[in-house]
GROMACS .gro file of C-alpha atoms in nm:
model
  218
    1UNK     CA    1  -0.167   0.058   0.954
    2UNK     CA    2  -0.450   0.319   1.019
    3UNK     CA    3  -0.535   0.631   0.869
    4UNK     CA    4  -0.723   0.733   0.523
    5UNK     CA    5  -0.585   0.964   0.253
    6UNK     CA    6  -0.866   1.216   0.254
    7UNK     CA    7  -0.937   1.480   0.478
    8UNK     CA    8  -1.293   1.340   0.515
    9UNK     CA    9  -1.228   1.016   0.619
   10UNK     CA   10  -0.958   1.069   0.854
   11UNK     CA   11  -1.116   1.016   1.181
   12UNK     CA   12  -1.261   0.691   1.092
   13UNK     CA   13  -1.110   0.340   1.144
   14UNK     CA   14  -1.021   0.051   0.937
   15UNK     CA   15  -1.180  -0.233   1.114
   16UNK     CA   16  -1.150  -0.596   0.963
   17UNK     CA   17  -1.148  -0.697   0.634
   18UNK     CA   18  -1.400  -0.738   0.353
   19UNK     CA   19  -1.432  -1.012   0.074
   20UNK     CA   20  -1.520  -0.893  -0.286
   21UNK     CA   21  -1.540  -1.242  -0.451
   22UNK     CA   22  -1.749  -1.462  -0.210
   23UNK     CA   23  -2.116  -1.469  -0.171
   24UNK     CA   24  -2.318  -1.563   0.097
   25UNK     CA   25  -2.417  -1.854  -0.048
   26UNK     CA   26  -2.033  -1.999   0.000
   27UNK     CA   27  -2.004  -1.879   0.367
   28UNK     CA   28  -2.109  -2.156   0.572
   29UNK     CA   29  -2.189  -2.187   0.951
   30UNK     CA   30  -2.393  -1.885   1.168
   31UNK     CA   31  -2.058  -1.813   1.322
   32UNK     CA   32  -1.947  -1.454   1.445
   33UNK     CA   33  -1.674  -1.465   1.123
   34UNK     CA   34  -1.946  -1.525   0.918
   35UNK     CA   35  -2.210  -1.260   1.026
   36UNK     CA   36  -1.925  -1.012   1.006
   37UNK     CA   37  -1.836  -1.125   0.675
   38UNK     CA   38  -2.217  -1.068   0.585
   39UNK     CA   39  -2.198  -0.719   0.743
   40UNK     CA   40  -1.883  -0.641   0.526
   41UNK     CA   41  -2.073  -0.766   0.205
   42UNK     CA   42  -2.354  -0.573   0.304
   43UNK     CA   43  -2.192  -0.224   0.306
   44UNK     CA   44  -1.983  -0.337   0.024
   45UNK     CA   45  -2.294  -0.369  -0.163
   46UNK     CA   46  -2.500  -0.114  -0.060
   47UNK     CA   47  -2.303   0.187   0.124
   48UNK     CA   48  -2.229   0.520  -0.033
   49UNK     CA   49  -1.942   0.537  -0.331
   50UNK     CA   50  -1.733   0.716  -0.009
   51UNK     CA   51  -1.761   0.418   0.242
   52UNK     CA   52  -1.646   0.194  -0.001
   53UNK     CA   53  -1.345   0.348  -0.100
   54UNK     CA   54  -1.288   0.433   0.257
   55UNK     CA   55  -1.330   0.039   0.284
   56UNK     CA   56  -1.105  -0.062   0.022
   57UNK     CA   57  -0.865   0.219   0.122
   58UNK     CA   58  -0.824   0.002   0.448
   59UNK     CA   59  -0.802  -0.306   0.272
   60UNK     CA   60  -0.504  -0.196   0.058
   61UNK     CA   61  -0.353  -0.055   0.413
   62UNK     CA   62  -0.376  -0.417   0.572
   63UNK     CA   63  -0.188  -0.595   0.255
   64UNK     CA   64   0.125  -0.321   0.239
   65UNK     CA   65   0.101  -0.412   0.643
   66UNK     CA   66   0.134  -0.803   0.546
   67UNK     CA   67   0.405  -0.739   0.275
   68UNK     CA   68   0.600  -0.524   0.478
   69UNK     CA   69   0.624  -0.784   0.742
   70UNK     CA   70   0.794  -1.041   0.469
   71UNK     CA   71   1.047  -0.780   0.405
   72UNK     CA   72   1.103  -0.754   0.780
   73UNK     CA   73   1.182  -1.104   0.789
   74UNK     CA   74   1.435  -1.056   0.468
   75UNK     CA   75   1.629  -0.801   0.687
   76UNK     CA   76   1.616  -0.967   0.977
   77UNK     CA   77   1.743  -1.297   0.817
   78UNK     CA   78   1.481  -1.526   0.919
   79UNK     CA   79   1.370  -1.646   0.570
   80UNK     CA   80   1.616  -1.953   0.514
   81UNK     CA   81   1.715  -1.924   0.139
   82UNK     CA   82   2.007  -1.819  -0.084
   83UNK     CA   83   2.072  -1.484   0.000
   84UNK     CA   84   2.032  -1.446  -0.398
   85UNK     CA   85   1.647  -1.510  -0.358
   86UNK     CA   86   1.600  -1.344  -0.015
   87UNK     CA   87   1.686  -0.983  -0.202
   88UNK     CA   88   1.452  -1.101  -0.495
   89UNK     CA   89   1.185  -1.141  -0.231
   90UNK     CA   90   1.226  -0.862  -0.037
   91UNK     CA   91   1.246  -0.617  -0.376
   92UNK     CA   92   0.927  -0.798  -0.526
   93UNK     CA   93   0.727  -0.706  -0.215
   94UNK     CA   94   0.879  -0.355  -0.183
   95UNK     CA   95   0.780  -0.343  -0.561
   96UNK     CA   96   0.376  -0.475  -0.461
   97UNK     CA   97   0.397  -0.240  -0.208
   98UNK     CA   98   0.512   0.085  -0.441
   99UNK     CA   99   0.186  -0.018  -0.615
  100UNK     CA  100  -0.051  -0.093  -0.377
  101UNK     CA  101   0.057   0.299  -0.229
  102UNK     CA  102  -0.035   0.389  -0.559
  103UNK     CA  103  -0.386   0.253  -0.577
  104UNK     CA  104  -0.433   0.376  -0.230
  105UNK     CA  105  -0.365   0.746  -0.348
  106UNK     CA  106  -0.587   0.657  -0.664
  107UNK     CA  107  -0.860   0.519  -0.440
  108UNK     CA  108  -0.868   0.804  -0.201
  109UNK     CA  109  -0.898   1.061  -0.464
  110UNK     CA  110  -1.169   0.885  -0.608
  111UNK     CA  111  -1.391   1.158  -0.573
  112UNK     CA  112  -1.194   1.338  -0.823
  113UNK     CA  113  -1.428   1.241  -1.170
  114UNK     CA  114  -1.081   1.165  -1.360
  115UNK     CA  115  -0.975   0.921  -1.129
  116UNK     CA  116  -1.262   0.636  -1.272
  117UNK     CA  117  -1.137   0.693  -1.589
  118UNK     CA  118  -1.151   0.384  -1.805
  119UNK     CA  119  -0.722   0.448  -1.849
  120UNK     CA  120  -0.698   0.486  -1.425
  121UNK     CA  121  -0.919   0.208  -1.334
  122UNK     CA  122  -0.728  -0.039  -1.571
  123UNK     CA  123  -0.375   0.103  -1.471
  124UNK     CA  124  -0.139  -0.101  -1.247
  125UNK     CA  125   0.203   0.045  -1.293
  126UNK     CA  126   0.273   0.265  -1.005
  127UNK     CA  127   0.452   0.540  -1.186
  128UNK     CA  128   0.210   0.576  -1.454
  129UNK     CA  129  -0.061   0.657  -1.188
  130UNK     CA  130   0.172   0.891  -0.966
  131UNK     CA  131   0.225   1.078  -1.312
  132UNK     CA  132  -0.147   1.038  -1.379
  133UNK     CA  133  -0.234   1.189  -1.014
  134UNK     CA  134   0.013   1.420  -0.989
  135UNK     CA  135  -0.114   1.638  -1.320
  136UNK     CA  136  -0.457   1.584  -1.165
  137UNK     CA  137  -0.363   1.664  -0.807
  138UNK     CA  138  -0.014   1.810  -0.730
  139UNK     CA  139  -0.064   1.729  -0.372
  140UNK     CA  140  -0.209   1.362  -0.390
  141UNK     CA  141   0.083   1.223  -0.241
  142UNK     CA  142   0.064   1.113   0.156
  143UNK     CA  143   0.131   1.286   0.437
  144UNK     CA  144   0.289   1.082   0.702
  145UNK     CA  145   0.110   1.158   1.091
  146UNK     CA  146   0.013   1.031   1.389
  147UNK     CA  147  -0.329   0.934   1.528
  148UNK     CA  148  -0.463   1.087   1.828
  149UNK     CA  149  -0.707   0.885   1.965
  150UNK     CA  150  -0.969   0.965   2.255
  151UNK     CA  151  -1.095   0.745   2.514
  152UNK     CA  152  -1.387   0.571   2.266
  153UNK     CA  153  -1.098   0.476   2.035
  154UNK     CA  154  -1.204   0.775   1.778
  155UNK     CA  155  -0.953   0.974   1.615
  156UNK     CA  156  -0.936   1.319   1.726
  157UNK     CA  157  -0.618   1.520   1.567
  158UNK     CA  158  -0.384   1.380   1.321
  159UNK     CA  159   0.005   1.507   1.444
  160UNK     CA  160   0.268   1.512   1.162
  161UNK     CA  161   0.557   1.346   1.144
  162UNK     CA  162   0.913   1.482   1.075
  163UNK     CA  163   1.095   1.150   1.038
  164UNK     CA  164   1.193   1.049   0.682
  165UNK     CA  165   1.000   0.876   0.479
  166UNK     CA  166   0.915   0.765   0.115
  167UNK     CA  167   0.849   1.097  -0.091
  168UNK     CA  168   0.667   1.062  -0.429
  169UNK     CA  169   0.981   1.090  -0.613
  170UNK     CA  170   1.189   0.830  -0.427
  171UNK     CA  171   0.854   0.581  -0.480
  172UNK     CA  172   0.917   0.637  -0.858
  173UNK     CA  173   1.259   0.564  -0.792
  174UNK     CA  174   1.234   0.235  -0.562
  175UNK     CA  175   0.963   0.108  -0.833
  176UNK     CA  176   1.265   0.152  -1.116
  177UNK     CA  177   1.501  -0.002  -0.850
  178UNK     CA  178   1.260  -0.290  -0.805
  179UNK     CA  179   1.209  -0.392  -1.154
  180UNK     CA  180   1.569  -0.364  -1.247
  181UNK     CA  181   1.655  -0.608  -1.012
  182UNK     CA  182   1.381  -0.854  -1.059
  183UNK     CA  183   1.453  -0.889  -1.439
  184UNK     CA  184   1.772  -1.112  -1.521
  185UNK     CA  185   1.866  -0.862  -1.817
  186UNK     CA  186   2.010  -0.949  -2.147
  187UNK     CA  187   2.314  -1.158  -2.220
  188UNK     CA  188   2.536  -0.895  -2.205
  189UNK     CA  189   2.422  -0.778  -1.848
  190UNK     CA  190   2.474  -1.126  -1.743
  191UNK     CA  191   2.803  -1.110  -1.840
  192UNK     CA  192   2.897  -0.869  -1.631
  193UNK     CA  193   2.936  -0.843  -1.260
  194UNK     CA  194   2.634  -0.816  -1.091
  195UNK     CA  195   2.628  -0.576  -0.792
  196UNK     CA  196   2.395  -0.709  -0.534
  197UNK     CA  197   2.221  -0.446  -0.268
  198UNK     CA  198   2.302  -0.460   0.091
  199UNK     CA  199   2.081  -0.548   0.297
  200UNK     CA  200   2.068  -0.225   0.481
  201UNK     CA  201   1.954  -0.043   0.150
  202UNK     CA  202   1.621  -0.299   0.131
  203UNK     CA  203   1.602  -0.193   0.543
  204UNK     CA  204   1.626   0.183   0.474
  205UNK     CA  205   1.332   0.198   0.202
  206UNK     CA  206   1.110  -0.068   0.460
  207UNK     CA  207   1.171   0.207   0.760
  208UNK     CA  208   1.069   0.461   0.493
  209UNK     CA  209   0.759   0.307   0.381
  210UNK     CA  210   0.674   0.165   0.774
  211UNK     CA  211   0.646   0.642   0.840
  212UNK     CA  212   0.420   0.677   0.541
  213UNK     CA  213   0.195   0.354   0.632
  214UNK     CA  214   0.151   0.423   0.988
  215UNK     CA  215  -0.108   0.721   0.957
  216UNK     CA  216  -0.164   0.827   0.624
  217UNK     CA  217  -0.371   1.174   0.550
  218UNK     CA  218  -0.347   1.451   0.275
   0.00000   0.00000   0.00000
């Protein structure tokens, strides 16, 4: 997954990853993994407030990427378990990933004073910061398109995208979904017949989610 959700940082890449926790002194070995990973700390450290959200931006981009590839496995049956916990898996990534599009939005409006709030930075829940963004920002939401790139690999024009994919209203909803089926309920829920989802629904919101991941602007 590629692409940032501001206008400003749309032709730039996301290349690699960056650890927040480790210092150098725990990195051992002059390898190439290791000067990179002293790079990374570097701009972490000392790069503009932009670069570093552009940074972490990219770093929420690559983990969606990684949970959306467990839920492709869920769909495509290659996960050997009871079907039971298969659907549990599959909903509590699509639920990680409802809030990790969440921060993203929150993290690429960060330039918007509200948005380091002391409520904001501390929030998780993905529809309290949709709400949160959307009466700061009507328009916060992504904009699925496709990158353009020239010959040095640099993005030149962003093209949107028509297909359908996961609006800001239907994230609110999958996030509902998600928890409802994660939770066992009460003893009278239990008691009753439990309709499971199809696979196909879990399939539909991962094709969803795979348009708005695969170039993001706004």
């Amino acid at each position: 997954m590629s692409g940032c959700g501001r206008r400003g940082m749309r032709r730039r890449r996301c290349n690699g990853n960056w650890q927040m926790t480790r210092s150098r002194s725990q990195r051992a070995g002059p390898t190439k993994r290791t000067a990179r990973r002293h790079r990374d700390w570097d701009v972490l450290t000392t790069s503009s407030p932009s670069s570093r959200r552009f940074r972490f931006y990219c770093d929420l981009m690559e983990e969606i990427k990684n949970r959306g590839e467990v839920v492709r496995a869920v769909v495509r049956r290659r996960i050997s378990v009871p079907p039971i916990v298969s659907l549990e898996l599959a909903y509590l990534q699509l639920r990680m990933v409802c809030e990790l599009i969440a921060l993203a939005c929150l993290t690429a409006h960060g330039d918007v004073p509200e948005t380091t709030s002391k409520r904001l930075t501390k929030a998780y829940n993905a529809d309290q910061i949709m709400k949160a963004l959307e009466h700061l920002h009507p328009d916060f939401h992504p904009i699925p398109g496709r990158q353009v790139h020239d010959q040095t690999g640099e993005v030149v024009e962003v093209i949107p995208v028509d297909e359908p994919h996961l609006t800001k209203r239907e994230l609110q909803r999958l996030y509902g979904e998600c928890g409802d089926f994660l939770h066992r309920g009460n003893i009278e829920q239990l008691m009753k017949v439990r309709r499971l989802p199809e696979v196909s629904e879990i399939d539909t919101w991962f094709k969803k989610i795979t348009v708005v991941g695969s170039d993001l602007r706004a």
